[in-house]
mmCIF file of C-alpha atoms and ligand atoms in Angstrom:
data_model
loop_
_atom_site.group_PDB
_atom_site.id
_atom_site.type_symbol
_atom_site.label_atom_id
_atom_site.label_comp_id
_atom_site.label_asym_id
_atom_site.label_seq_id
_atom_site.Cartn_x
_atom_site.Cartn_y
_atom_site.Cartn_z
ATOM 1 C CA MET A 1 4.173 -44.022 -41.340
ATOM 2 C CA ILE A 2 5.967 -41.749 -44.028
ATOM 3 C CA THR A 3 9.008 -42.864 -46.034
ATOM 4 C CA GLN A 4 11.864 -40.736 -45.340
ATOM 5 C CA LYS A 5 12.201 -38.360 -48.550
ATOM 6 C CA PRO A 6 9.345 -36.550 -49.917
ATOM 7 C CA MET A 7 8.575 -38.126 -53.768
ATOM 8 C CA TYR A 8 8.174 -34.915 -54.774
ATOM 9 C CA GLU A 9 8.800 -31.736 -53.340
ATOM 10 C CA GLY A 10 6.672 -28.406 -55.253
ATOM 11 C CA LYS A 11 6.989 -24.725 -53.943
ATOM 12 C CA ALA A 12 4.828 -24.665 -51.243
ATOM 13 C CA LYS A 13 4.706 -28.651 -50.170
ATOM 14 C CA GLN A 14 6.499 -31.967 -50.334
ATOM 15 C CA VAL A 15 4.201 -34.852 -51.023
ATOM 16 C CA PHE A 16 5.220 -38.036 -49.550
ATOM 17 C CA ALA A 17 4.140 -41.926 -50.466
ATOM 18 C CA THR A 18 2.488 -43.486 -47.494
ATOM 19 C CA GLU A 19 2.194 -47.598 -46.587
ATOM 20 C CA ASN A 20 -1.286 -47.135 -48.772
ATOM 21 C CA PRO A 21 -0.576 -46.903 -52.363
ATOM 22 C CA ASP A 22 -3.665 -45.129 -52.608
ATOM 23 C CA GLU A 23 -2.359 -41.948 -50.601
ATOM 24 C CA LEU A 24 -0.291 -39.349 -50.260
ATOM 25 C CA MET A 25 0.925 -37.036 -47.342
ATOM 26 C CA VAL A 26 1.043 -33.547 -47.712
ATOM 27 C CA TYR A 27 3.491 -31.593 -45.843
ATOM 28 C CA PHE A 28 2.509 -27.641 -45.904
ATOM 29 C CA LYS A 29 5.960 -25.931 -46.208
ATOM 30 C CA ASP A 30 6.342 -21.840 -44.803
ATOM 31 C CA ASP A 31 8.358 -21.025 -48.204
ATOM 32 C CA ALA A 32 6.310 -18.927 -50.785
ATOM 33 C CA THR A 33 7.365 -17.835 -54.296
ATOM 34 C CA ALA A 34 5.577 -15.424 -56.642
ATOM 35 C CA PHE A 35 5.923 -14.523 -60.320
ATOM 36 C CA ASN A 36 6.932 -18.107 -61.461
ATOM 37 C CA GLY A 37 9.059 -18.645 -58.427
ATOM 38 C CA GLU A 38 11.556 -15.645 -59.542
ATOM 39 C CA LYS A 39 10.114 -13.942 -55.680
ATOM 40 C CA ARG A 40 10.946 -16.372 -52.783
ATOM 41 C CA GLY A 41 10.255 -15.954 -49.200
ATOM 42 C CA THR A 42 8.758 -17.590 -46.012
ATOM 43 C CA ILE A 43 5.581 -16.573 -45.020
ATOM 44 C CA ASP A 44 5.636 -17.578 -40.860
ATOM 45 C CA ASN A 45 3.037 -20.498 -40.082
ATOM 46 C CA LYS A 46 2.015 -20.803 -43.419
ATOM 47 C CA GLY A 47 1.948 -23.908 -43.972
ATOM 48 C CA VAL A 48 -0.540 -24.352 -40.442
ATOM 49 C CA PHE A 49 -2.861 -21.726 -41.703
ATOM 50 C CA ASN A 50 -3.264 -23.337 -45.240
ATOM 51 C CA ASN A 51 -3.424 -26.654 -44.261
ATOM 52 C CA LYS A 52 -6.100 -25.618 -41.756
ATOM 53 C CA ILE A 53 -7.885 -23.631 -43.731
ATOM 54 C CA SER A 54 -7.767 -25.832 -46.845
ATOM 55 C CA THR A 55 -9.312 -28.593 -44.323
ATOM 56 C CA PHE A 56 -12.311 -26.553 -43.394
ATOM 57 C CA PHE A 57 -12.787 -25.891 -47.264
ATOM 58 C CA PHE A 58 -12.269 -29.622 -48.232
ATOM 59 C CA ASN A 59 -14.562 -29.911 -45.913
ATOM 60 C CA LEU A 60 -17.456 -27.616 -46.183
ATOM 61 C CA LEU A 61 -17.398 -28.699 -50.285
ATOM 62 C CA GLY A 62 -17.295 -32.381 -49.589
ATOM 63 C CA LYS A 63 -20.432 -31.757 -47.256
ATOM 64 C CA GLU A 64 -21.910 -29.600 -50.271
ATOM 65 C CA GLY A 65 -21.181 -33.080 -53.017
ATOM 66 C CA ILE A 66 -18.258 -32.126 -54.294
ATOM 67 C CA PRO A 67 -15.638 -34.455 -54.116
ATOM 68 C CA HIS A 68 -11.880 -34.213 -53.243
ATOM 69 C CA HIS A 69 -8.896 -35.591 -52.338
ATOM 70 C CA PHE A 70 -8.860 -34.753 -48.710
ATOM 71 C CA ILE A 71 -8.943 -37.505 -46.081
ATOM 72 C CA LYS A 72 -8.093 -36.196 -42.596
ATOM 73 C CA MET A 73 -5.373 -33.724 -41.026
ATOM 74 C CA LEU A 74 -2.829 -35.752 -39.388
ATOM 75 C CA SER A 75 -0.836 -32.843 -37.511
ATOM 76 C CA GLU A 76 -0.601 -29.076 -37.969
ATOM 77 C CA ARG A 77 1.555 -29.100 -41.376
ATOM 78 C CA GLU A 78 0.318 -32.482 -42.705
ATOM 79 C CA MET A 79 -2.604 -33.526 -44.489
ATOM 80 C CA LEU A 80 -3.345 -37.541 -45.920
ATOM 81 C CA VAL A 81 -5.099 -37.240 -49.079
ATOM 82 C CA LYS A 82 -5.770 -39.673 -51.816
ATOM 83 C CA LYS A 83 -2.994 -39.855 -54.547
ATOM 84 C CA LEU A 84 -4.142 -38.378 -58.103
ATOM 85 C CA ALA A 85 -2.926 -38.228 -61.460
ATOM 86 C CA ILE A 86 -3.113 -34.440 -61.741
ATOM 87 C CA LEU A 87 -4.668 -33.328 -64.628
ATOM 88 C CA PRO A 88 -2.068 -30.615 -65.273
ATOM 89 C CA VAL A 89 -4.946 -27.871 -65.886
ATOM 90 C CA GLU A 90 -5.164 -25.331 -63.455
ATOM 91 C CA VAL A 91 -8.624 -24.083 -63.722
ATOM 92 C CA VAL A 92 -8.815 -20.332 -62.419
ATOM 93 C CA VAL A 93 -12.762 -19.273 -61.585
ATOM 94 C CA ARG A 94 -12.700 -15.080 -61.076
ATOM 95 C CA ASN A 95 -15.769 -12.953 -60.300
ATOM 96 C CA ILE A 96 -13.901 -9.348 -59.414
ATOM 97 C CA ALA A 97 -11.038 -8.532 -62.162
ATOM 98 C CA ALA A 98 -7.764 -8.751 -60.515
ATOM 99 C CA GLY A 99 -3.940 -9.991 -61.283
ATOM 100 C CA SER A 100 -2.868 -11.176 -64.528
ATOM 101 C CA LEU A 101 -6.782 -10.755 -65.871
ATOM 102 C CA ALA A 102 -6.830 -6.418 -64.737
ATOM 103 C CA LYS A 103 -4.081 -6.858 -67.034
ATOM 104 C CA ARG A 104 -5.101 -8.554 -69.893
ATOM 105 C CA ILE A 105 -8.477 -6.971 -70.516
ATOM 106 C CA GLY A 106 -7.260 -3.683 -69.360
ATOM 107 C CA TRP A 107 -9.720 -3.258 -66.713
ATOM 108 C CA GLU A 108 -8.786 -1.838 -63.208
ATOM 109 C CA GLU A 109 -8.644 -4.476 -60.322
ATOM 110 C CA GLY A 110 -11.890 -4.709 -58.669
ATOM 111 C CA ARG A 111 -14.348 -4.236 -60.867
ATOM 112 C CA LYS A 112 -16.517 -7.003 -60.693
ATOM 113 C CA LEU A 113 -17.337 -9.145 -63.789
ATOM 114 C CA PRO A 114 -21.074 -9.522 -64.778
ATOM 115 C CA THR A 115 -20.674 -13.145 -64.671
ATOM 116 C CA ALA A 116 -17.856 -15.255 -63.069
ATOM 117 C CA ILE A 117 -15.019 -16.017 -65.528
ATOM 118 C CA ILE A 118 -13.065 -19.466 -65.996
ATOM 119 C CA GLU A 119 -9.625 -19.810 -67.530
ATOM 120 C CA LEU A 120 -7.320 -22.858 -67.930
ATOM 121 C CA TYR A 121 -3.702 -22.504 -67.961
ATOM 122 C CA TYR A 122 -1.430 -24.979 -68.083
ATOM 123 C CA LYS A 123 0.188 -27.122 -65.197
ATOM 124 C CA ASP A 124 4.296 -26.211 -66.317
ATOM 125 C CA ASP A 125 6.289 -23.991 -64.517
ATOM 126 C CA GLU A 126 9.405 -24.159 -67.359
ATOM 127 C CA LEU A 127 6.433 -22.419 -69.724
ATOM 128 C CA GLY A 128 5.558 -19.936 -66.644
ATOM 129 C CA ASP A 129 2.107 -21.886 -66.884
ATOM 130 C CA PRO A 130 0.567 -20.621 -69.763
ATOM 131 C CA LEU A 131 -3.290 -19.848 -70.661
ATOM 132 C CA ILE A 132 -4.885 -22.085 -72.979
ATOM 133 C CA ASN A 133 -8.348 -23.323 -73.927
ATOM 134 C CA ASP A 134 -10.310 -26.298 -74.795
ATOM 135 C CA TYR A 135 -8.507 -26.905 -78.112
ATOM 136 C CA HIS A 136 -5.383 -26.642 -76.526
ATOM 137 C CA ILE A 137 -5.991 -29.261 -74.437
ATOM 138 C CA GLN A 138 -7.436 -31.705 -76.831
ATOM 139 C CA ALA A 139 -4.396 -31.522 -78.928
ATOM 140 C CA LEU A 140 -1.717 -31.538 -76.263
ATOM 141 C CA GLY A 141 -4.104 -34.290 -74.613
ATOM 142 C CA LEU A 142 -4.012 -32.644 -71.064
ATOM 143 C CA ALA A 143 -7.802 -33.926 -70.355
ATOM 144 C CA THR A 144 -10.997 -35.608 -71.926
ATOM 145 C CA PRO A 145 -13.606 -33.482 -73.224
ATOM 146 C CA ALA A 146 -15.759 -34.938 -70.280
ATOM 147 C CA GLN A 147 -12.822 -34.343 -67.637
ATOM 148 C CA VAL A 148 -12.796 -30.785 -69.104
ATOM 149 C CA GLU A 149 -16.656 -30.538 -68.758
ATOM 150 C CA THR A 150 -16.692 -31.935 -65.156
ATOM 151 C CA MET A 151 -13.732 -29.692 -64.036
ATOM 152 C CA GLU A 152 -15.396 -26.472 -65.433
ATOM 153 C CA LYS A 153 -19.181 -27.579 -63.715
ATOM 154 C CA TYR A 154 -17.003 -28.249 -60.078
ATOM 155 C CA ALA A 155 -15.710 -25.080 -60.520
ATOM 156 C CA LEU A 156 -18.331 -23.120 -60.632
ATOM 157 C CA ARG A 157 -20.256 -24.657 -58.300
ATOM 158 C CA ILE A 158 -17.304 -24.250 -55.980
ATOM 159 C CA ASN A 159 -17.304 -20.625 -56.625
ATOM 160 C CA GLU A 160 -21.260 -20.690 -55.697
ATOM 161 C CA ILE A 161 -19.940 -22.797 -52.742
ATOM 162 C CA LEU A 162 -17.415 -20.588 -51.155
ATOM 163 C CA ALA A 163 -18.709 -16.840 -51.821
ATOM 164 C CA ALA A 164 -21.642 -17.448 -50.231
ATOM 165 C CA PHE A 165 -19.749 -18.901 -46.761
ATOM 166 C CA LEU A 166 -17.309 -16.221 -47.112
ATOM 167 C CA LYS A 167 -19.925 -13.620 -47.708
ATOM 168 C CA ASP A 168 -21.302 -14.339 -43.959
ATOM 169 C CA LYS A 169 -17.897 -13.639 -42.936
ATOM 170 C CA LYS A 170 -17.254 -10.241 -44.338
ATOM 171 C CA VAL A 171 -14.639 -11.607 -47.196
ATOM 172 C CA GLU A 172 -15.514 -11.438 -50.973
ATOM 173 C CA LEU A 173 -13.922 -13.861 -52.657
ATOM 174 C CA ILE A 174 -12.152 -12.084 -55.765
ATOM 175 C CA ASP A 175 -10.682 -15.320 -57.422
ATOM 176 C CA PHE A 176 -9.154 -18.576 -56.896
ATOM 177 C CA LYS A 177 -7.500 -21.687 -58.962
ATOM 178 C CA LEU A 178 -7.973 -25.300 -58.572
ATOM 179 C CA GLU A 179 -6.468 -28.538 -59.528
ATOM 180 C CA PHE A 180 -8.329 -31.818 -60.224
ATOM 181 C CA GLY A 181 -6.778 -35.361 -61.169
ATOM 182 C CA VAL A 182 -8.054 -38.789 -61.451
ATOM 183 C CA HIS A 183 -8.689 -41.517 -58.068
ATOM 184 C CA LYS A 184 -9.787 -44.771 -59.524
ATOM 185 C CA GLY A 185 -11.382 -43.037 -62.693
ATOM 186 C CA GLU A 186 -13.014 -40.855 -60.952
ATOM 187 C CA VAL A 187 -12.596 -36.866 -61.382
ATOM 188 C CA LEU A 188 -11.327 -35.385 -57.802
ATOM 189 C CA LEU A 189 -10.391 -31.931 -56.856
ATOM 190 C CA GLY A 190 -6.816 -32.175 -55.356
ATOM 191 C CA ASP A 191 -4.176 -29.419 -53.662
ATOM 192 C CA GLU A 192 -5.171 -27.035 -52.110
ATOM 193 C CA ILE A 193 -7.790 -23.651 -51.400
ATOM 194 C CA SER A 194 -6.053 -21.397 -49.477
ATOM 195 C CA PRO A 195 -4.866 -17.622 -49.289
ATOM 196 C CA ASP A 196 -2.015 -18.972 -51.958
ATOM 197 C CA THR A 197 -4.273 -19.856 -53.903
ATOM 198 C CA CYS A 198 -7.557 -17.303 -53.964
ATOM 199 C CA ARG A 199 -7.725 -13.518 -53.516
ATOM 200 C CA PHE A 200 -9.720 -12.608 -50.532
ATOM 201 C CA TRP A 201 -10.959 -8.930 -49.669
ATOM 202 C CA ASP A 202 -12.596 -7.380 -46.543
ATOM 203 C CA SER A 203 -15.611 -6.976 -47.723
ATOM 204 C CA GLU A 204 -15.829 -3.910 -45.551
ATOM 205 C CA THR A 205 -12.282 -2.389 -45.925
ATOM 206 C CA GLY A 206 -10.521 -4.069 -48.985
ATOM 207 C CA GLN A 207 -8.228 -4.842 -47.031
ATOM 208 C CA LYS A 208 -6.472 -7.810 -49.015
ATOM 209 C CA LEU A 209 -6.329 -10.952 -47.084
ATOM 210 C CA ASP A 210 -4.292 -13.578 -49.664
ATOM 211 C CA LYS A 211 -0.771 -13.757 -50.970
ATOM 212 C CA ASP A 212 -0.926 -10.492 -52.923
ATOM 213 C CA ARG A 213 0.442 -9.516 -49.794
ATOM 214 C CA PHE A 214 3.525 -10.802 -50.235
ATOM 215 C CA ARG A 215 4.007 -10.647 -53.816
ATOM 216 C CA ARG A 216 3.305 -6.784 -53.728
ATOM 217 C CA ASP A 217 5.374 -6.485 -50.164
ATOM 218 C CA LEU A 218 2.357 -4.823 -48.363
ATOM 219 C CA GLY A 219 3.071 -6.031 -44.918
ATOM 220 C CA ASN A 220 1.249 -8.647 -42.451
ATOM 221 C CA VAL A 221 1.110 -11.166 -44.841
ATOM 222 C CA GLU A 222 0.896 -13.784 -41.984
ATOM 223 C CA GLU A 223 -1.227 -12.019 -39.697
ATOM 224 C CA ALA A 224 -3.483 -11.804 -42.682
ATOM 225 C CA TYR A 225 -3.364 -15.912 -43.204
ATOM 226 C CA ARG A 226 -4.240 -16.016 -39.799
ATOM 227 C CA GLU A 227 -7.070 -13.633 -39.831
ATOM 228 C CA VAL A 228 -9.037 -15.571 -42.788
ATOM 229 C CA LEU A 229 -8.508 -19.294 -40.299
ATOM 230 C CA LYS A 230 -10.015 -17.126 -37.993
ATOM 231 C CA ARG A 231 -13.058 -15.867 -39.570
ATOM 232 C CA LEU A 232 -13.234 -19.620 -40.676
ATOM 233 C CA THR A 233 -13.455 -21.664 -37.692
ATOM 234 C CA GLY A 234 -12.375 -18.866 -34.858
ATOM 235 C CA GLU A 235 -9.025 -20.341 -34.685
ATOM 236 C CA LYS A 236 -6.605 -18.017 -33.819
ATOM 237 C CA SER A 237 -3.695 -20.614 -34.876
HETATM 238 P P1 ADP B 301 4.006 -26.574 -57.207
HETATM 239 O O1 ADP B 301 4.298 -28.441 -57.637
HETATM 240 O O2 ADP B 301 2.937 -25.681 -58.241
HETATM 241 O O3 ADP B 301 5.385 -25.918 -56.997
HETATM 242 P P2 ADP B 301 3.360 -27.465 -54.567
HETATM 243 O O4 ADP B 301 4.541 -27.039 -53.786
HETATM 244 O O5 ADP B 301 1.973 -27.032 -54.021
HETATM 245 O O6 ADP B 301 3.165 -26.873 -56.266
HETATM 246 O O7 ADP B 301 3.011 -28.768 -54.627
HETATM 247 C C1 ADP B 301 2.045 -29.956 -54.468
HETATM 248 C C2 ADP B 301 1.956 -30.502 -55.809
HETATM 249 O O8 ADP B 301 1.091 -31.885 -55.340
HETATM 250 C C3 ADP B 301 1.392 -29.979 -57.216
HETATM 251 O O9 ADP B 301 1.857 -30.588 -58.101
HETATM 252 C C4 ADP B 301 -0.111 -30.776 -57.119
HETATM 253 O O10 ADP B 301 -0.612 -30.849 -58.100
HETATM 254 C C5 ADP B 301 0.272 -32.239 -56.010
HETATM 255 N N1 ADP B 301 -0.857 -32.657 -55.742
HETATM 256 C C6 ADP B 301 -1.543 -31.945 -54.838
HETATM 257 N N2 ADP B 301 -2.429 -33.282 -54.830
HETATM 258 C C7 ADP B 301 -2.208 -34.023 -54.910
HETATM 259 C C8 ADP B 301 -3.052 -35.242 -55.050
HETATM 260 N N3 ADP B 301 -3.528 -36.028 -54.122
HETATM 261 N N4 ADP B 301 -2.023 -36.671 -55.399
HETATM 262 C C9 ADP B 301 -1.241 -36.386 -56.094
HETATM 263 N N5 ADP B 301 -0.436 -34.878 -56.113
HETATM 264 C C10 ADP B 301 -1.027 -33.870 -55.862
HETATM 265 N N1 UDP B 302 -2.610 -18.933 -58.835
HETATM 266 C C1 UDP B 302 -2.401 -19.805 -58.490
HETATM 267 N N2 UDP B 302 -1.239 -20.730 -59.082
HETATM 268 C C2 UDP B 302 -0.742 -19.999 -60.139
HETATM 269 C C3 UDP B 302 -1.573 -18.803 -60.446
HETATM 270 C C4 UDP B 302 -2.589 -18.092 -60.254
HETATM 271 O O1 UDP B 302 -2.933 -20.015 -57.052
HETATM 272 O O2 UDP B 302 0.137 -20.161 -60.283
HETATM 273 C C5 UDP B 302 -4.429 -17.890 -58.222
HETATM 274 C C6 UDP B 302 -3.877 -16.608 -57.530
HETATM 275 O O3 UDP B 302 -3.668 -16.771 -56.409
HETATM 276 C C7 UDP B 302 -5.280 -16.156 -57.738
HETATM 277 C C8 UDP B 302 -6.134 -16.493 -59.356
HETATM 278 O O4 UDP B 302 -5.123 -17.955 -59.087
HETATM 279 O O5 UDP B 302 -6.109 -16.067 -56.915
HETATM 280 C C9 UDP B 302 -5.710 -15.518 -60.434
HETATM 281 O O6 UDP B 302 -4.217 -15.172 -60.462
HETATM 282 P P1 UDP B 302 -3.455 -14.350 -61.661
HETATM 283 O O7 UDP B 302 -3.774 -15.391 -63.160
HETATM 284 O O8 UDP B 302 -4.341 -13.214 -61.617
HETATM 285 O O9 UDP B 302 -2.132 -14.892 -61.311
HETATM 286 P P2 UDP B 302 -1.174 -13.344 -60.560
HETATM 287 O O10 UDP B 302 -1.138 -12.171 -60.776
HETATM 288 O O11 UDP B 302 -1.692 -14.055 -59.330
HETATM 289 O O12 UDP B 302 0.095 -14.322 -60.856
#
């Protein structure tokens, strides 16, 4: 079904062309990077957990009317998706100050934001994904005003859906990053939604259940990813 060589190899996934020009196969690796690729390592079984967790979230969001690229899971590490022209804008939504925002505005990590914040970053590894705004997007021609409006509308709705769902699973949704792309003229949610791209904290203990365990050398990284999958689906691996 797939050609041998990936058409793209990223930090966490490989992307393969398929026989259908409108579809791609995404392979989830165990490779982990942080701080713009400066820190590298592997997290055992991360690819399996992220594929299953992303599959779960795409299905959940699809039922709630969010258009996305996910077609089906092909294997434990492989997902079939609609081919997108990725818009080079990373959309971050935040409910609680953490990571780069906590540093930038001088708030302690864990302080609740009065309202959700959307941030836009230019998806460019060489530049280190800088923070940008609508004016930069228009000046650089990264997306049209209508596309930005659609991404922001979906991002806020996704935040509502995920935060409410996770609350029931005793997980607090701190922040997350989304990528969107265009397929047959329509803006669809792409990439992945996983502990690599979200901050999840246990609602009762505050324990981090995401990639910050790798970034900050907190230990039990694989266990955290496994725990997220278990809370979502009851599945243990
Ligand atoms: P990175 O490129 O940041 O190292 P990954 O290792 O996750 O990230 O690589 C996956 C790449 O595939 C990303 O660049 C992402 O934008 C891209 N991508 C995700 N979903 C799709 C899709 N449906 N169509 C085309 N490209 C996609
Ligand atoms: N994020 C991501 N990819 C990036 C940058 C950020 O998935 O290239 C996610 C990150 O996991 C977190 C949110 O976006 O859930 C906000 O990240 P932040 O800006 O705080 O950056 P960090 O301090 O994690 O580098």
